[in-house]
């Protein structure tokens, strides 16, 4: 088992080259199977300029390093449609609210652990509104969303009878054999008064979900200062379609100045020619997600 916090800053070692080729900066989660799909190894202002390593290309994941065969497994985010799709879904897990299928709010994910062999998320560490912590095995998860994780009702928290434990970033983790446990406080939530309180709390949380900044917007804001002026220049002159979300707007910004390997016809009837650099003005003709994906796929490496 490995904490998600321990994954960042891991050295990436190439066996064939016999050297460190980079470090892990972030991870990309696949919500369809609740596992780590990619490791981000460079993290510039725009995620589409980053490079990634697929979990399936990792030979070993230890306390000191992530091991790959050679640098050929390193990919550009912009040329991996699955990575782009997962980034657009913005599932980060940490900070997500955990709810039961009956509408009970269990807590917020403060950390999680993965299985080194599979990349699967195995257990959450949860914190409730009073600051109390509990752990929840991830085999209870029904859905991973951007801001909400749904688990089965009646399997809220867990503890293990196995004495194997691990201290990671100030948290004692018990694994791997979990048994369901319900506290007296949780039983009291079945009363009418608690149900009303839970309903009000859920409404408040759900109202807040839509106000959360996206992954890429937060990344851009973190680079304010000397880079802020440069970022604002990149967006000047680009007319975004109202249908494009923040991530797709960042994709358009990424395309400025790039060269296409293949002609792409725009909704306006004009065509972006292969071999020509993409200008801000020409991107005004991009009106659909399908055209945006075509442009991204045909950018020269």
Short mmCIF file of C-alpha atoms in Angstrom, two decimals:
data_model
loop_
_atom_site.label_atom_id
_atom_site.label_comp_id
_atom_site.label_asym_id
_atom_site.label_seq_id
_atom_site.Cartn_x
_atom_site.Cartn_y
_atom_site.Cartn_z
CA UNK A 1 0.00 0.00 0.00
CA UNK A 2 1.15 3.53 -0.72
CA UNK A 3 -0.30 6.94 0.26
CA UNK A 4 -1.16 9.25 -2.63
CA UNK A 5 1.03 11.93 -1.03
CA UNK A 6 4.02 9.59 -1.29
CA UNK A 7 3.61 9.30 -5.06
CA UNK A 8 4.44 12.93 -5.74
CA UNK A 9 8.18 13.66 -6.05
CA UNK A 10 9.05 9.98 -6.54
CA UNK A 11 12.16 9.62 -8.70
CA UNK A 12 11.53 8.00 -12.09
CA UNK A 13 14.33 5.57 -12.97
CA UNK A 14 14.90 4.06 -16.43
CA UNK A 15 16.36 0.54 -16.35
CA UNK A 16 17.85 0.58 -19.85
CA UNK A 17 19.32 4.07 -19.47
CA UNK A 18 20.46 3.48 -15.91
CA UNK A 19 19.54 6.95 -14.70
CA UNK A 20 16.81 9.15 -13.29
CA UNK A 21 14.76 10.62 -16.14
CA UNK A 22 12.25 12.73 -14.18
CA UNK A 23 10.07 12.92 -11.05
CA UNK A 24 6.37 12.37 -10.43
CA UNK A 25 4.44 15.63 -10.09
CA UNK A 26 0.82 14.44 -9.97
CA UNK A 27 -1.48 11.52 -10.75
CA UNK A 28 -4.54 11.13 -12.99
CA UNK A 29 -7.41 9.01 -11.64
CA UNK A 30 -9.66 6.81 -13.79
CA UNK A 31 -13.08 6.97 -12.04
CA UNK A 32 -14.46 4.03 -14.03
CA UNK A 33 -12.33 1.56 -12.07
CA UNK A 34 -11.12 3.70 -9.15
CA UNK A 35 -7.43 3.48 -9.95
CA UNK A 36 -4.39 5.52 -10.96
CA UNK A 37 -4.27 5.66 -14.77
CA UNK A 38 -1.31 7.99 -15.36
CA UNK A 39 1.57 9.66 -13.56
CA UNK A 40 2.18 13.29 -14.57
CA UNK A 41 5.93 13.87 -14.73
CA UNK A 42 6.06 17.50 -15.88
CA UNK A 43 3.56 20.10 -14.78
CA UNK A 44 3.81 23.42 -16.64
CA UNK A 45 1.10 26.10 -16.47
CA UNK A 46 -1.03 24.13 -18.94
CA UNK A 47 -1.59 20.42 -18.32
CA UNK A 48 -1.73 19.80 -22.08
CA UNK A 49 1.96 20.68 -22.22
CA UNK A 50 2.76 18.02 -19.64
CA UNK A 51 4.17 14.53 -20.13
CA UNK A 52 2.76 11.36 -18.61
CA UNK A 53 3.52 7.71 -17.95
CA UNK A 54 0.68 5.17 -18.07
CA UNK A 55 0.39 2.98 -14.97
CA UNK A 56 0.54 -0.10 -17.20
CA UNK A 57 4.04 0.97 -18.32
CA UNK A 58 5.36 1.06 -14.75
CA UNK A 59 7.55 -1.92 -13.84
CA UNK A 60 7.88 -1.13 -10.15
CA UNK A 61 6.51 1.33 -7.61
CA UNK A 62 8.53 1.57 -4.41
CA UNK A 63 9.28 3.92 -1.54
CA UNK A 64 12.25 5.45 -3.34
CA UNK A 65 11.41 5.37 -7.04
CA UNK A 66 9.05 4.54 -9.87
CA UNK A 67 10.75 2.15 -12.32
CA UNK A 68 10.21 2.12 -16.11
CA UNK A 69 11.94 0.18 -18.88
CA UNK A 70 13.09 3.26 -20.81
CA UNK A 71 12.05 6.80 -21.79
CA UNK A 72 10.04 5.59 -24.79
CA UNK A 73 7.02 5.03 -22.50
CA UNK A 74 6.82 8.76 -21.74
CA UNK A 75 3.92 10.38 -23.64
CA UNK A 76 2.60 13.90 -24.26
CA UNK A 77 -0.79 14.57 -22.66
CA UNK A 78 -1.91 16.35 -25.82
CA UNK A 79 -1.49 13.16 -27.84
CA UNK A 80 -3.28 10.79 -25.44
CA UNK A 81 -7.06 10.98 -25.82
CA UNK A 82 -7.73 8.95 -22.66
CA UNK A 83 -5.58 11.25 -20.53
CA UNK A 84 -7.35 14.30 -21.95
CA UNK A 85 -10.74 12.71 -21.25
CA UNK A 86 -9.80 11.88 -17.64
CA UNK A 87 -8.40 15.37 -17.02
CA UNK A 88 -11.65 16.81 -18.32
CA UNK A 89 -13.62 14.71 -15.82
CA UNK A 90 -11.51 16.26 -13.02
CA UNK A 91 -11.75 13.43 -10.49
CA UNK A 92 -9.17 14.16 -7.77
CA UNK A 93 -10.64 12.07 -4.86
CA UNK A 94 -8.95 14.16 -2.13
CA UNK A 95 -11.41 16.84 -1.04
CA UNK A 96 -14.41 14.86 -2.31
CA UNK A 97 -17.49 14.49 -0.11
CA UNK A 98 -18.43 10.86 0.62
CA UNK A 99 -22.18 10.19 0.61
CA UNK A 100 -24.22 7.02 1.08
CA UNK A 101 -26.91 5.89 -1.34
CA UNK A 102 -29.47 6.99 1.29
CA UNK A 103 -28.14 10.55 1.30
CA UNK A 104 -26.02 10.38 4.46
CA UNK A 105 -22.92 12.58 4.51
CA UNK A 106 -20.02 10.54 5.91
CA UNK A 107 -17.15 12.96 5.56
CA UNK A 108 -14.49 14.40 3.28
CA UNK A 109 -11.54 12.46 1.84
CA UNK A 110 -8.28 13.78 3.30
CA UNK A 111 -5.99 11.04 1.91
CA UNK A 112 -6.14 7.64 0.24
CA UNK A 113 -3.93 4.62 -0.32
CA UNK A 114 -3.38 2.61 -3.50
CA UNK A 115 -2.23 -0.93 -4.19
CA UNK A 116 1.24 -0.77 -5.76
CA UNK A 117 0.64 -3.75 -8.05
CA UNK A 118 -2.66 -2.62 -9.57
CA UNK A 119 -2.91 1.13 -8.93
CA UNK A 120 -6.36 0.55 -7.43
CA UNK A 121 -7.51 2.91 -4.68
CA UNK A 122 -7.88 0.63 -1.65
CA UNK A 123 -8.93 2.82 1.28
CA UNK A 124 -9.89 6.43 2.09
CA UNK A 125 -9.10 8.41 5.20
CA UNK A 126 -12.23 10.48 5.98
CA UNK A 127 -12.71 13.55 8.16
CA UNK A 128 -16.15 14.61 9.39
CA UNK A 129 -17.35 18.11 10.26
CA UNK A 130 -16.14 17.71 13.85
CA UNK A 131 -12.63 16.81 12.71
CA UNK A 132 -12.93 13.14 13.65
CA UNK A 133 -11.36 10.65 11.26
CA UNK A 134 -12.34 7.20 10.04
CA UNK A 135 -11.32 4.89 7.22
CA UNK A 136 -13.46 3.46 4.45
CA UNK A 137 -12.48 0.54 2.18
CA UNK A 138 -13.00 1.43 -1.46
CA UNK A 139 -14.78 -1.78 -2.37
CA UNK A 140 -17.84 0.07 -0.98
CA UNK A 141 -17.62 2.73 -3.71
CA UNK A 142 -20.37 2.84 -6.33
CA UNK A 143 -19.38 6.05 -8.13
CA UNK A 144 -16.38 8.38 -8.25
CA UNK A 145 -17.50 11.88 -9.25
CA UNK A 146 -15.66 15.18 -9.51
CA UNK A 147 -16.85 16.36 -6.10
CA UNK A 148 -18.85 13.43 -4.69
CA UNK A 149 -18.04 9.77 -4.02
CA UNK A 150 -21.05 7.50 -3.50
CA UNK A 151 -20.78 4.42 -1.28
CA UNK A 152 -23.24 1.70 -0.30
CA UNK A 153 -25.58 2.46 2.59
CA UNK A 154 -24.78 0.60 5.80
CA UNK A 155 -21.06 0.25 5.04
CA UNK A 156 -19.91 3.65 6.18
CA UNK A 157 -16.69 3.25 8.10
CA UNK A 158 -14.35 0.37 8.68
CA UNK A 159 -11.66 -1.03 10.90
CA UNK A 160 -9.44 -4.06 10.57
CA UNK A 161 -8.85 -7.05 12.80
CA UNK A 162 -5.47 -7.56 11.14
CA UNK A 163 -2.65 -6.01 13.20
CA UNK A 164 -0.71 -4.92 10.12
CA UNK A 165 -0.51 -1.11 10.19
CA UNK A 166 1.35 1.66 8.42
CA UNK A 167 2.06 5.24 9.50
CA UNK A 168 1.86 7.59 6.53
CA UNK A 169 1.82 11.39 6.78
CA UNK A 170 0.56 11.31 10.36
CA UNK A 171 -2.19 8.76 9.65
CA UNK A 172 -2.21 5.18 10.94
CA UNK A 173 -3.59 2.99 8.15
CA UNK A 174 -5.08 -0.42 8.87
CA UNK A 175 -5.16 -2.90 6.02
CA UNK A 176 -5.99 -5.05 4.13
CA UNK A 177 -8.86 -6.96 5.83
CA UNK A 178 -11.68 -4.59 6.75
CA UNK A 179 -14.87 -5.29 8.69
CA UNK A 180 -17.81 -2.91 8.78
CA UNK A 181 -18.38 -0.96 11.95
CA UNK A 182 -21.16 1.45 12.84
CA UNK A 183 -20.76 3.80 15.80
CA UNK A 184 -23.49 4.85 18.24
CA UNK A 185 -23.36 8.33 16.77
CA UNK A 186 -24.07 6.93 13.30
CA UNK A 187 -27.06 4.96 14.61
CA UNK A 188 -28.52 8.18 16.00
CA UNK A 189 -28.55 9.61 12.47
CA UNK A 190 -31.62 7.47 11.83
CA UNK A 191 -33.71 9.75 14.07
CA UNK A 192 -35.98 12.38 12.55
CA UNK A 193 -33.99 15.32 13.97
CA UNK A 194 -30.69 14.04 12.58
CA UNK A 195 -32.31 13.35 9.23
CA UNK A 196 -33.38 16.99 8.97
CA UNK A 197 -29.89 18.18 9.91
CA UNK A 198 -28.31 15.85 7.36
CA UNK A 199 -30.66 17.06 4.64
CA UNK A 200 -29.82 20.71 5.33
CA UNK A 201 -26.11 19.91 5.41
CA UNK A 202 -26.32 18.02 2.11
CA UNK A 203 -28.13 20.90 0.42
CA UNK A 204 -25.43 23.29 1.60
CA UNK A 205 -22.63 21.01 0.38
CA UNK A 206 -24.23 20.44 -3.02
CA UNK A 207 -24.67 24.19 -3.48
CA UNK A 208 -20.95 24.62 -2.81
CA UNK A 209 -19.91 21.92 -5.30
CA UNK A 210 -20.66 24.06 -8.32
CA UNK A 211 -18.45 26.86 -6.99
CA UNK A 212 -15.30 24.73 -6.81
CA UNK A 213 -12.47 25.71 -9.13
CA UNK A 214 -11.46 23.13 -11.67
CA UNK A 215 -8.15 21.33 -11.74
CA UNK A 216 -6.74 23.46 -14.51
CA UNK A 217 -8.16 26.74 -13.22
CA UNK A 218 -6.55 26.11 -9.84
CA UNK A 219 -3.27 25.29 -11.56
CA UNK A 220 -3.40 28.50 -13.55
CA UNK A 221 -4.18 30.57 -10.46
CA UNK A 222 -1.23 29.05 -8.63
CA UNK A 223 1.09 30.49 -11.24
CA UNK A 224 0.05 34.11 -10.80
CA UNK A 225 2.74 36.74 -10.58
CA UNK A 226 5.48 36.78 -13.15
CA UNK A 227 3.57 34.31 -15.33
CA UNK A 228 0.18 35.97 -14.95
CA UNK A 229 0.87 38.56 -17.62
CA UNK A 230 2.01 35.91 -20.06
CA UNK A 231 -1.10 33.80 -19.41
CA UNK A 232 -3.43 36.74 -20.04
CA UNK A 233 -1.69 37.47 -23.35
CA UNK A 234 -2.33 33.88 -24.47
CA UNK A 235 -6.08 34.31 -24.05
CA UNK A 236 -6.39 37.72 -25.73
CA UNK A 237 -8.09 37.52 -29.12
CA UNK A 238 -9.57 34.05 -28.61
CA UNK A 239 -13.36 33.96 -28.78
CA UNK A 240 -14.46 30.97 -26.72
CA UNK A 241 -17.66 29.15 -27.59
CA UNK A 242 -20.17 29.32 -24.73
CA UNK A 243 -20.34 25.52 -24.83
CA UNK A 244 -16.66 25.14 -23.91
CA UNK A 245 -15.80 24.53 -20.26
CA UNK A 246 -12.64 25.74 -18.52
CA UNK A 247 -10.64 22.68 -19.55
CA UNK A 248 -11.60 23.05 -23.22
CA UNK A 249 -10.72 26.74 -23.15
CA UNK A 250 -7.28 25.75 -21.86
CA UNK A 251 -7.02 23.28 -24.75
CA UNK A 252 -7.60 26.13 -27.21
CA UNK A 253 -4.89 28.18 -25.50
CA UNK A 254 -2.52 25.24 -25.83
CA UNK A 255 -3.08 25.08 -29.60
CA UNK A 256 -1.93 28.66 -30.28
CA UNK A 257 1.35 28.58 -32.21
CA UNK A 258 1.24 24.81 -32.80
CA UNK A 259 1.58 23.24 -36.27
CA UNK A 260 -0.90 20.74 -37.69
CA UNK A 261 0.14 17.51 -39.39
CA UNK A 262 -3.20 17.26 -41.23
CA UNK A 263 -5.83 19.65 -42.61
CA UNK A 264 -8.80 20.27 -40.29
CA UNK A 265 -12.03 21.86 -41.54
CA UNK A 266 -13.78 24.28 -39.17
CA UNK A 267 -17.50 24.93 -38.68
CA UNK A 268 -17.13 28.34 -40.37
CA UNK A 269 -16.15 26.61 -43.61
CA UNK A 270 -12.50 27.62 -43.46
CA UNK A 271 -9.70 25.06 -43.19
CA UNK A 272 -6.62 25.03 -40.99
CA UNK A 273 -3.89 23.76 -43.29
CA UNK A 274 -1.23 21.19 -42.44
CA UNK A 275 2.17 22.80 -41.89
CA UNK A 276 0.74 26.19 -40.90
CA UNK A 277 0.93 27.61 -37.38
CA UNK A 278 -2.39 27.96 -35.57
CA UNK A 279 -3.26 31.58 -34.76
CA UNK A 280 -5.64 32.99 -32.15
CA UNK A 281 -7.83 34.38 -34.92
CA UNK A 282 -8.21 31.01 -36.64
CA UNK A 283 -9.31 29.37 -33.38
CA UNK A 284 -12.40 31.58 -33.37
CA UNK A 285 -13.76 29.16 -35.96
CA UNK A 286 -13.64 26.23 -33.53
CA UNK A 287 -17.20 25.81 -32.29
CA UNK A 288 -17.52 22.15 -31.33
CA UNK A 289 -15.75 19.66 -29.08
CA UNK A 290 -15.33 17.29 -32.03
CA UNK A 291 -13.30 19.88 -33.97
CA UNK A 292 -11.28 20.71 -30.86
CA UNK A 293 -10.38 17.03 -30.41
CA UNK A 294 -9.41 16.76 -34.10
CA UNK A 295 -7.05 19.72 -33.77
CA UNK A 296 -5.50 18.31 -30.61
CA UNK A 297 -5.02 14.89 -32.21
CA UNK A 298 -3.34 16.30 -35.33
CA UNK A 299 -0.86 18.66 -33.67
CA UNK A 300 2.69 17.80 -34.72
CA UNK A 301 4.80 16.17 -32.01
#
